[in-house]
CSV table of C-alpha atoms in Angstrom, one decimal:
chain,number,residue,atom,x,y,z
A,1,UNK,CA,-1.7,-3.3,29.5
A,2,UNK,CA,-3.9,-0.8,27.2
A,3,UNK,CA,-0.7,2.0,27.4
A,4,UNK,CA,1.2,-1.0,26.3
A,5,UNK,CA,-1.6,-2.0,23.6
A,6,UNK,CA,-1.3,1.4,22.1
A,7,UNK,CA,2.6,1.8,22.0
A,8,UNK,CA,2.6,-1.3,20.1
A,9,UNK,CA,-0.1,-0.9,17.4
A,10,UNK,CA,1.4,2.8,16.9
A,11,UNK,CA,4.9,1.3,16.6
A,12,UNK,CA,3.1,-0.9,13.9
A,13,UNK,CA,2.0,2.0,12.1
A,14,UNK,CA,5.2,4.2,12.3
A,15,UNK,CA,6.8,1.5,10.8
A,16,UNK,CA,4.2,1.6,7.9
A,17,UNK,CA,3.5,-2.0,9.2
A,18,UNK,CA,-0.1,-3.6,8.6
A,19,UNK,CA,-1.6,-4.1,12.2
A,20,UNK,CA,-5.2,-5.4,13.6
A,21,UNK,CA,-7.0,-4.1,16.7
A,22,UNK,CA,-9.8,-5.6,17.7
A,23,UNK,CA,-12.6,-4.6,20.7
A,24,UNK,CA,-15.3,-6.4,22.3
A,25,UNK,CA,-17.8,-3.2,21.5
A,26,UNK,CA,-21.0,-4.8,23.0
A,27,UNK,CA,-21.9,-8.1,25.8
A,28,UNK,CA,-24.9,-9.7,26.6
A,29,UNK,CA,-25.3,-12.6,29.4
A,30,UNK,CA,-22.3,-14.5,30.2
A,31,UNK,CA,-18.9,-13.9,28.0
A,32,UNK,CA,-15.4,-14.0,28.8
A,33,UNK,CA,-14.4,-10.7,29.0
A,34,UNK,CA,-16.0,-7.0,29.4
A,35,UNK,CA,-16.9,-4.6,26.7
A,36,UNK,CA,-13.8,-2.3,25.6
A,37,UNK,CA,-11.3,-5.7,25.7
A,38,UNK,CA,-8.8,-5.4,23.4
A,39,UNK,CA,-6.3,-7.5,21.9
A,40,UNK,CA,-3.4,-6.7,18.9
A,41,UNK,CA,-2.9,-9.2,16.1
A,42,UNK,CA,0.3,-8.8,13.9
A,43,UNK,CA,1.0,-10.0,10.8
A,44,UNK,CA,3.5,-12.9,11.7
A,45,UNK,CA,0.3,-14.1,14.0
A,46,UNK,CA,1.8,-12.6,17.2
A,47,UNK,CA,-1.3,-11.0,19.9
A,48,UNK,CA,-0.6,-8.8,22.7
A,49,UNK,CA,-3.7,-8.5,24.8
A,50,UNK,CA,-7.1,-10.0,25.1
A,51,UNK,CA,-10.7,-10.8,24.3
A,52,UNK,CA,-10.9,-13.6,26.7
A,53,UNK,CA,-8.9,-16.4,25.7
A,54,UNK,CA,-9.8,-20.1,24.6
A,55,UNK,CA,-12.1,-20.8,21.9
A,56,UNK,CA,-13.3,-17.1,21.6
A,57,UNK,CA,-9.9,-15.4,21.6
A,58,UNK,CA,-8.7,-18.1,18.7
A,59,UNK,CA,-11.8,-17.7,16.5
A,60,UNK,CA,-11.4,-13.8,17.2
A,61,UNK,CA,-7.5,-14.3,16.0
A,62,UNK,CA,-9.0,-16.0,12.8
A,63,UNK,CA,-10.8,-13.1,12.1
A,64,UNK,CA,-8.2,-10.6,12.4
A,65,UNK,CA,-5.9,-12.6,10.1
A,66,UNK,CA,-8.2,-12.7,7.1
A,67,UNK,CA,-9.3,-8.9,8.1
A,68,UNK,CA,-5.8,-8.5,7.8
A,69,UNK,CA,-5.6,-10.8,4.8
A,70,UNK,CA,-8.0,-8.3,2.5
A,71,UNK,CA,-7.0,-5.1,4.6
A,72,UNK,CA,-10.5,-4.0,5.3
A,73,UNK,CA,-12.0,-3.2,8.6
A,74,UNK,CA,-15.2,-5.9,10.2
A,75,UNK,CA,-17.7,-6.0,12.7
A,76,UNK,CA,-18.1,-9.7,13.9
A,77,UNK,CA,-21.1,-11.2,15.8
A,78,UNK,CA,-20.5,-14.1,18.1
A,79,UNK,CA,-22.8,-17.0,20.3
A,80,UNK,CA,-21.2,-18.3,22.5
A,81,UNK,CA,-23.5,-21.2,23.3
A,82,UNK,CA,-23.9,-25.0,22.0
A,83,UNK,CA,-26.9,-23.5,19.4
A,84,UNK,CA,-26.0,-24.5,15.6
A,85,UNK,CA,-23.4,-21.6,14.4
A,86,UNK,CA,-22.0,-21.0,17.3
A,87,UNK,CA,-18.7,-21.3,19.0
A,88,UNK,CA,-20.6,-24.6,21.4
A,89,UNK,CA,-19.1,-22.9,24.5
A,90,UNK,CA,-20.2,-22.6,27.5
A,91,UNK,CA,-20.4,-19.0,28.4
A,92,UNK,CA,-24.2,-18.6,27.2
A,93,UNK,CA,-23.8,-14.8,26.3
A,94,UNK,CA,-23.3,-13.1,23.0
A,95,UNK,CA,-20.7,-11.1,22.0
A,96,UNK,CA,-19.4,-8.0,19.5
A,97,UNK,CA,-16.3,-7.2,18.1
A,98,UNK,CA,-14.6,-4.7,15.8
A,99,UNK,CA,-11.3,-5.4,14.1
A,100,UNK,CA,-9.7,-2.6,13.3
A,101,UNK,CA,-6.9,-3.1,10.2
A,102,UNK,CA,-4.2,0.0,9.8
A,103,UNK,CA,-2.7,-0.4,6.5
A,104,UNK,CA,0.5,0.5,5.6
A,105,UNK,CA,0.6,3.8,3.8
A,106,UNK,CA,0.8,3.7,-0.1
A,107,UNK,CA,4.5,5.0,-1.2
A,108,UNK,CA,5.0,6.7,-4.5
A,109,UNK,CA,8.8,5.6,-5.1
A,110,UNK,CA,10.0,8.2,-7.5
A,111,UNK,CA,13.0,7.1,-9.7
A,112,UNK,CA,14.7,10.2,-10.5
A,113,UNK,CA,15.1,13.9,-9.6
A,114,UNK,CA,14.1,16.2,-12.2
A,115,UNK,CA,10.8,18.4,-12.7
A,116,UNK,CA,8.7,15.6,-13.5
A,117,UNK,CA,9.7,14.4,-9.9
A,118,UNK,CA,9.4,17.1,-8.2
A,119,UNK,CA,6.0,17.9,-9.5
A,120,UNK,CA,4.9,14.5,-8.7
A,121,UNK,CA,6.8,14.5,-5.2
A,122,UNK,CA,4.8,17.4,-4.7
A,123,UNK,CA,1.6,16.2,-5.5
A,124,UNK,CA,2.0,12.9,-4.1
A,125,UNK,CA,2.7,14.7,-1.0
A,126,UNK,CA,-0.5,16.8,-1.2
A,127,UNK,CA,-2.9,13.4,-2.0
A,128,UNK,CA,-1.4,11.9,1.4
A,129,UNK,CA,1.2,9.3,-0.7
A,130,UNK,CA,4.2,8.1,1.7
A,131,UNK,CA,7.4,9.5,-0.6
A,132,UNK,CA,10.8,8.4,-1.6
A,133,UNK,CA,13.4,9.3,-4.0
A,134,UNK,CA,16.0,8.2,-5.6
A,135,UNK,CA,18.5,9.5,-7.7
A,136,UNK,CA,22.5,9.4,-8.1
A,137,UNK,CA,22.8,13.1,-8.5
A,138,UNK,CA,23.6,14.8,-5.4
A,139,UNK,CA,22.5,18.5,-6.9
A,140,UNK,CA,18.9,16.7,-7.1
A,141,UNK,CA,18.4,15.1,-4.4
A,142,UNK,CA,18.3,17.6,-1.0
A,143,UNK,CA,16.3,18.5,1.8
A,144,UNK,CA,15.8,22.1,0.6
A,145,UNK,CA,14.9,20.4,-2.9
A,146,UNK,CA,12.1,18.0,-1.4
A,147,UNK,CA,11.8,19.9,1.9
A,148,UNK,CA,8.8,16.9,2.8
A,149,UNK,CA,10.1,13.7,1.3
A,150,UNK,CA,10.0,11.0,3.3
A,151,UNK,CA,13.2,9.4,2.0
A,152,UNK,CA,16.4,10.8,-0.1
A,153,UNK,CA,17.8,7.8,-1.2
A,154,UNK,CA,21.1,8.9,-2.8
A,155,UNK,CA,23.6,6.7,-4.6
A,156,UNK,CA,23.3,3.9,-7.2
A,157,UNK,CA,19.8,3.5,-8.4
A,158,UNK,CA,19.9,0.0,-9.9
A,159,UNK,CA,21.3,-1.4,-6.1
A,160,UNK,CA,19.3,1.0,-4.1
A,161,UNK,CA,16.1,-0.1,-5.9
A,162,UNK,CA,17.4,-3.7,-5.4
A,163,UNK,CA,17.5,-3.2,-1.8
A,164,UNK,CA,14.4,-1.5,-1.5
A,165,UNK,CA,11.4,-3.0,0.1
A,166,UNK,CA,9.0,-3.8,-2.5
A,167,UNK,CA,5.4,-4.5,-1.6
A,168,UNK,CA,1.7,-4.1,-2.9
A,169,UNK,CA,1.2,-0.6,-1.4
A,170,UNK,CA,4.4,0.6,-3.8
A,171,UNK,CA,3.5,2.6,-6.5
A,172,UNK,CA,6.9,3.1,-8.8
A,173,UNK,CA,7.3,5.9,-11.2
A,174,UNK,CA,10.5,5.7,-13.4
A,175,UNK,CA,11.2,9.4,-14.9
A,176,UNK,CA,15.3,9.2,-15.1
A,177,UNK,CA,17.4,12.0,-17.3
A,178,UNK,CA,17.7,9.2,-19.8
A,179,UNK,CA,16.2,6.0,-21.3
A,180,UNK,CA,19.6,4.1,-20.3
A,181,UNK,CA,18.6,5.0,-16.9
A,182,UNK,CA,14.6,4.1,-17.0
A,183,UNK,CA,15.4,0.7,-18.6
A,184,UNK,CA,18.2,0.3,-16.3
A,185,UNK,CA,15.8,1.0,-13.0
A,186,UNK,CA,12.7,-1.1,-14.7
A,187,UNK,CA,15.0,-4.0,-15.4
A,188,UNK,CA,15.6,-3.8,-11.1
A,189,UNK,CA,11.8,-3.4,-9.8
A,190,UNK,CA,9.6,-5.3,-12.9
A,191,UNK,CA,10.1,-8.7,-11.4
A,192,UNK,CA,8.8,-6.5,-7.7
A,193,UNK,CA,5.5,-6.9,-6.6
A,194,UNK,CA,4.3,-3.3,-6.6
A,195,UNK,CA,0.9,-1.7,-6.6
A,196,UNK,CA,2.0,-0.1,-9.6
A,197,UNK,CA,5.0,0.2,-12.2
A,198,UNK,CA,5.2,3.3,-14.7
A,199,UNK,CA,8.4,4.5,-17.1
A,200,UNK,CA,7.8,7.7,-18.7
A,201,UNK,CA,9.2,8.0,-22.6
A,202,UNK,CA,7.9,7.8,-26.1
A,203,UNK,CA,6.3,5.2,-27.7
A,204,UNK,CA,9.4,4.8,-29.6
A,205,UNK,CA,11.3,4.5,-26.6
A,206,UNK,CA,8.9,2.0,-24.9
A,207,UNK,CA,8.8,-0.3,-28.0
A,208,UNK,CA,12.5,0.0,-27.7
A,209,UNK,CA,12.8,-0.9,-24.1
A,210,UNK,CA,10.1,-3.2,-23.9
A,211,UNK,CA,11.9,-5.0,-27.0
A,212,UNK,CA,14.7,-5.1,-24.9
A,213,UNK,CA,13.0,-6.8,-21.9
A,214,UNK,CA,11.8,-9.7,-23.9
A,215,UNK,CA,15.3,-10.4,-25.8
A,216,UNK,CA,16.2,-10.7,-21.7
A,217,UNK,CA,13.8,-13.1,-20.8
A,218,UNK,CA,11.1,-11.0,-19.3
A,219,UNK,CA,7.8,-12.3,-19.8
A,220,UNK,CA,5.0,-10.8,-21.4
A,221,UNK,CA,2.7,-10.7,-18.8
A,222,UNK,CA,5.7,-8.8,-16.0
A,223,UNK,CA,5.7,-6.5,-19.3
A,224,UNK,CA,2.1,-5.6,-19.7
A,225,UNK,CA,2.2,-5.2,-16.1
A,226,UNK,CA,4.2,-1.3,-16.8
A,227,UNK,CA,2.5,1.5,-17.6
A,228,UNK,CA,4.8,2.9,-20.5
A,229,UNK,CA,4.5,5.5,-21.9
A,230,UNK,CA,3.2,6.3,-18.5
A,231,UNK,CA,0.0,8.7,-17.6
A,232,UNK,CA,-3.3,9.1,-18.7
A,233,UNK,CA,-4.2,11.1,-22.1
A,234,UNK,CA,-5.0,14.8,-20.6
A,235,UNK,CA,-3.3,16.3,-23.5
A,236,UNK,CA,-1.1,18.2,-20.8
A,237,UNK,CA,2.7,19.1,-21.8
A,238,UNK,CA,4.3,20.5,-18.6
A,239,UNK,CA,5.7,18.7,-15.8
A,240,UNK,CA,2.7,19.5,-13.5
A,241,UNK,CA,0.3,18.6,-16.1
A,242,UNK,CA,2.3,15.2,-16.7
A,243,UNK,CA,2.3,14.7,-13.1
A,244,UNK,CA,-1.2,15.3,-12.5
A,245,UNK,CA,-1.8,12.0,-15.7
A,246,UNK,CA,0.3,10.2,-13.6
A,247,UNK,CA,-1.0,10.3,-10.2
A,248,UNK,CA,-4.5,9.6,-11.8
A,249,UNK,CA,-3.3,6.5,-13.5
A,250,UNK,CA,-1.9,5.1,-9.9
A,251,UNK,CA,-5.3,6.2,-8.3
A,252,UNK,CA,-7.0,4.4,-11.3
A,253,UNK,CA,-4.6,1.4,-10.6
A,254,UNK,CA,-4.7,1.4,-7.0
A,255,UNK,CA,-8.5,1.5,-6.2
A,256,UNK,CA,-9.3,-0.7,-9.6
A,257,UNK,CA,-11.3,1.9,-11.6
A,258,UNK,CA,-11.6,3.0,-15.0
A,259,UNK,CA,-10.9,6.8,-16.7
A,260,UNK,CA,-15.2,7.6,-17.0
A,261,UNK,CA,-16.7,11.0,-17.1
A,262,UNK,CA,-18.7,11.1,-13.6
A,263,UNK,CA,-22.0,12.2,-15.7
A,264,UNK,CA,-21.6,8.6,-17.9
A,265,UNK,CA,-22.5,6.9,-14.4
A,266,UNK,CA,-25.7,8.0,-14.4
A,267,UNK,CA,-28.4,6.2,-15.5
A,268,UNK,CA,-31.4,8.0,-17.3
């Protein structure tokens, strides 16, 4: 059952699926199970394994599903006795588990080919960032062009976006050959629930296209949502220097910090 345990949980995180995995680490007395027990919980609610069963296994499931709720990892301490805050069972021991939560990786979906992209592809690559890309340009888009991408998604970018998978742990950067194109693409994902939505351009062209968004019925609050013009304000000019202001925005974004010189965070 453990070899089975394991091909299932890495399955889960192959498919860049969130998965719980949670261990009795420490007994005392009575309890239903041994120390190293181990049990799966997947997102739909499905287990494959187990802590013991009954009361202990349920409350256990709980557990997993909220750690799996908020993504972050939990030691959990439980009685399991009739004393007040315990699980009233009949066992008499104590018991401690770990739950374990593997997160799906964070994807930097890149809309478009050019040397903004590849910068950022190759950046993204370098801070760990699952990658795709997407353009309609064959000449842009190839294996000897982003040797380590993840995905090539070739073909019409407005449907391929609209097919896409869309989730919290998507962080979308749209740097296109052309403002048709970035409005066209941010049109597809801004009603998506990304981590993070960005359109490179001038301020010109975001008034322009964000102008454009409300005369279609976009709300204000899906349009403050997009960074536009995307980045932070390094000063940089060349596409690695623009890719570096992005990628520090999404890490901004993504672990809910502010831009603050390191030496302003200390106190005197």
């Amino acid at each position: 059952m453990e070899h089975l345990l394991l091909d299932r949980i890495s399955e889960q995180i192959k498919a860049n699926k969130k998965v719980a995995w949670a261990t009795v680490t420490k007994i005392e007395g009575s309890t239903p199970r041994k120390e190293g027990a181990m049990m799966a919980i997947f997102e739909d609610g499905r287990t494959l394994g187990t802590v013991g069963g009954g009361t202990f296994e349920a409350v256990v499931t709980e557990k997993a599903k909220m750690c799996l709720s908020t993504g972050e990892s939990r030691a959990f301490h439980f009685q399991l006795n009739d004393e007040e805050g315990s699980l009233h069972m009949q066992c008499g021991g104590t018991a401690d588990v770990f739950i374990k939560v593997f997160v799906p990786k964070d994807k930097l979906l890149i809309v478009g080919g050019g040397h903004i992209a590849l910068e950022l592809y190759q950046l993204g690559k370098l801070l760990g960032f699952y990658t795709a890309i997407f353009e309609d340009r064959e000449s842009f888009l190839s294996k000897e062009r982003f040797p380590e991408a993840d995905e090539l998604i070739l073909g019409n970018i407005e449907e391929q976006l609209s097919n896409y998978p869309v989730d919290k742990y998507c962080h979308i950067v749209i740097v296109t050959r052309g403002h048709r194109y970035d409005e066209a693409a941010l049109r597809v994902v801004i009603d998506r629930d990304a981590g993070y939505i960005g359109m490179i351009g001038s301020k010109n062209k975001t008034k322009y296209v964000m102008d454009r968004m409300k005369e279609a019925g976009i709300s204000t609050e899906k349009i403050r949502k997009v960074y536009a013009p995307i980045g932070l304000d390094l000063g940089g000019e060349t596409p690695m220097e623009i890719a570096l202001s992005i990628l520090g925005e999404i890490l901004l974004v993504k672990n809910k910090r502010t831009p603050q010189h390191m030496r302003d965070r200390i106190k005197e």
